[in-house]
């Protein structure tokens, strides 16, 4: 089954650009929309921000995790 993102990455990049220094885009190089529960990297990065207010580095990237079949 082919998984296609629900929102365009270009749109996310545009929002990050509009936010300027007030926003950071965390890029997940995998499939789907809403990657929190499918990527330990995304989960750790989001948790660090929500719990400890640690903002990810600019151009932060989490590698793809092969989906379970």
C-alpha atoms as a PDB file:
ATOM      1  CA  UNK A   1       0.000   0.000   0.000  1.00  0.00           C
ATOM      2  CA  UNK A   2       1.323   3.432  -0.950  1.00  0.00           C
ATOM      3  CA  UNK A   3       1.057   6.087   1.761  1.00  0.00           C
ATOM      4  CA  UNK A   4       0.816   9.699   0.690  1.00  0.00           C
ATOM      5  CA  UNK A   5       1.237  12.659   3.056  1.00  0.00           C
ATOM      6  CA  UNK A   6      -2.031  14.380   3.988  1.00  0.00           C
ATOM      7  CA  UNK A   7      -0.427  17.801   3.660  1.00  0.00           C
ATOM      8  CA  UNK A   8       2.257  19.009   1.307  1.00  0.00           C
ATOM      9  CA  UNK A   9       5.778  19.409   2.596  1.00  0.00           C
ATOM     10  CA  UNK A  10       6.055  22.583   0.558  1.00  0.00           C
ATOM     11  CA  UNK A  11       3.206  24.061   2.578  1.00  0.00           C
ATOM     12  CA  UNK A  12       4.966  23.197   5.835  1.00  0.00           C
ATOM     13  CA  UNK A  13       8.160  24.825   4.591  1.00  0.00           C
ATOM     14  CA  UNK A  14       6.194  27.923   3.620  1.00  0.00           C
ATOM     15  CA  UNK A  15       4.636  28.181   7.100  1.00  0.00           C
ATOM     16  CA  UNK A  16       8.081  27.780   8.698  1.00  0.00           C
ATOM     17  CA  UNK A  17       9.405  30.526   6.437  1.00  0.00           C
ATOM     18  CA  UNK A  18       6.529  32.827   7.395  1.00  0.00           C
ATOM     19  CA  UNK A  19       7.167  32.201  11.090  1.00  0.00           C
ATOM     20  CA  UNK A  20      10.797  33.239  10.663  1.00  0.00           C
ATOM     21  CA  UNK A  21      12.714  33.091  13.926  1.00  0.00           C
ATOM     22  CA  UNK A  22       9.504  32.209  15.780  1.00  0.00           C
ATOM     23  CA  UNK A  23       9.191  28.710  14.339  1.00  0.00           C
ATOM     24  CA  UNK A  24      11.191  25.591  13.528  1.00  0.00           C
ATOM     25  CA  UNK A  25      10.284  22.869  11.052  1.00  0.00           C
ATOM     26  CA  UNK A  26      11.028  19.294  12.122  1.00  0.00           C
ATOM     27  CA  UNK A  27      11.263  17.194   8.967  1.00  0.00           C
ATOM     28  CA  UNK A  28      10.321  13.513   9.098  1.00  0.00           C
ATOM     29  CA  UNK A  29      11.723  11.686   6.083  1.00  0.00           C
ATOM     30  CA  UNK A  30       9.105   8.942   6.224  1.00  0.00           C
ATOM     31  CA  UNK A  31       5.514   8.270   5.283  1.00  0.00           C
ATOM     32  CA  UNK A  32       2.137   9.489   6.413  1.00  0.00           C
ATOM     33  CA  UNK A  33       0.815  12.357   8.428  1.00  0.00           C
ATOM     34  CA  UNK A  34       1.188  12.612  12.172  1.00  0.00           C
ATOM     35  CA  UNK A  35       4.478  10.780  12.765  1.00  0.00           C
ATOM     36  CA  UNK A  36       4.630  11.119  16.552  1.00  0.00           C
ATOM     37  CA  UNK A  37       3.801   7.499  17.347  1.00  0.00           C
ATOM     38  CA  UNK A  38       5.692   5.946  14.426  1.00  0.00           C
ATOM     39  CA  UNK A  39       9.108   7.562  14.912  1.00  0.00           C
ATOM     40  CA  UNK A  40      11.157   7.510  18.125  1.00  0.00           C
ATOM     41  CA  UNK A  41      13.123  10.502  16.822  1.00  0.00           C
ATOM     42  CA  UNK A  42       9.981  12.580  16.296  1.00  0.00           C
ATOM     43  CA  UNK A  43       8.566  11.482  19.639  1.00  0.00           C
ATOM     44  CA  UNK A  44      11.747  12.401  21.520  1.00  0.00           C
ATOM     45  CA  UNK A  45      12.027  15.763  19.757  1.00  0.00           C
ATOM     46  CA  UNK A  46       8.387  16.691  20.395  1.00  0.00           C
ATOM     47  CA  UNK A  47       8.561  15.497  24.016  1.00  0.00           C
ATOM     48  CA  UNK A  48      11.728  17.535  24.619  1.00  0.00           C
ATOM     49  CA  UNK A  49       9.907  20.633  23.433  1.00  0.00           C
ATOM     50  CA  UNK A  50       6.613  20.015  25.237  1.00  0.00           C
ATOM     51  CA  UNK A  51       8.169  18.905  28.530  1.00  0.00           C
ATOM     52  CA  UNK A  52      11.417  20.881  28.741  1.00  0.00           C
ATOM     53  CA  UNK A  53      10.887  23.643  26.130  1.00  0.00           C
ATOM     54  CA  UNK A  54      13.953  22.475  24.170  1.00  0.00           C
ATOM     55  CA  UNK A  55      13.487  23.877  20.666  1.00  0.00           C
ATOM     56  CA  UNK A  56      14.833  21.624  17.886  1.00  0.00           C
ATOM     57  CA  UNK A  57      17.735  22.901  15.843  1.00  0.00           C
ATOM     58  CA  UNK A  58      16.972  24.635  12.567  1.00  0.00           C
ATOM     59  CA  UNK A  59      16.763  22.086   9.755  1.00  0.00           C
ATOM     60  CA  UNK A  60      16.171  19.262  12.266  1.00  0.00           C
ATOM     61  CA  UNK A  61      15.523  15.963  10.484  1.00  0.00           C
ATOM     62  CA  UNK A  62      14.276  12.588  11.685  1.00  0.00           C
ATOM     63  CA  UNK A  63      15.005   9.581   9.457  1.00  0.00           C
ATOM     64  CA  UNK A  64      12.262   7.372   8.083  1.00  0.00           C
ATOM     65  CA  UNK A  65      11.102   4.349  10.032  1.00  0.00           C
ATOM     66  CA  UNK A  66       9.842   1.470   7.906  1.00  0.00           C
ATOM     67  CA  UNK A  67       6.139   0.980   8.681  1.00  0.00           C
ATOM     68  CA  UNK A  68       5.106  -2.330  10.175  1.00  0.00           C
ATOM     69  CA  UNK A  69       3.050  -4.497   7.885  1.00  0.00           C
END
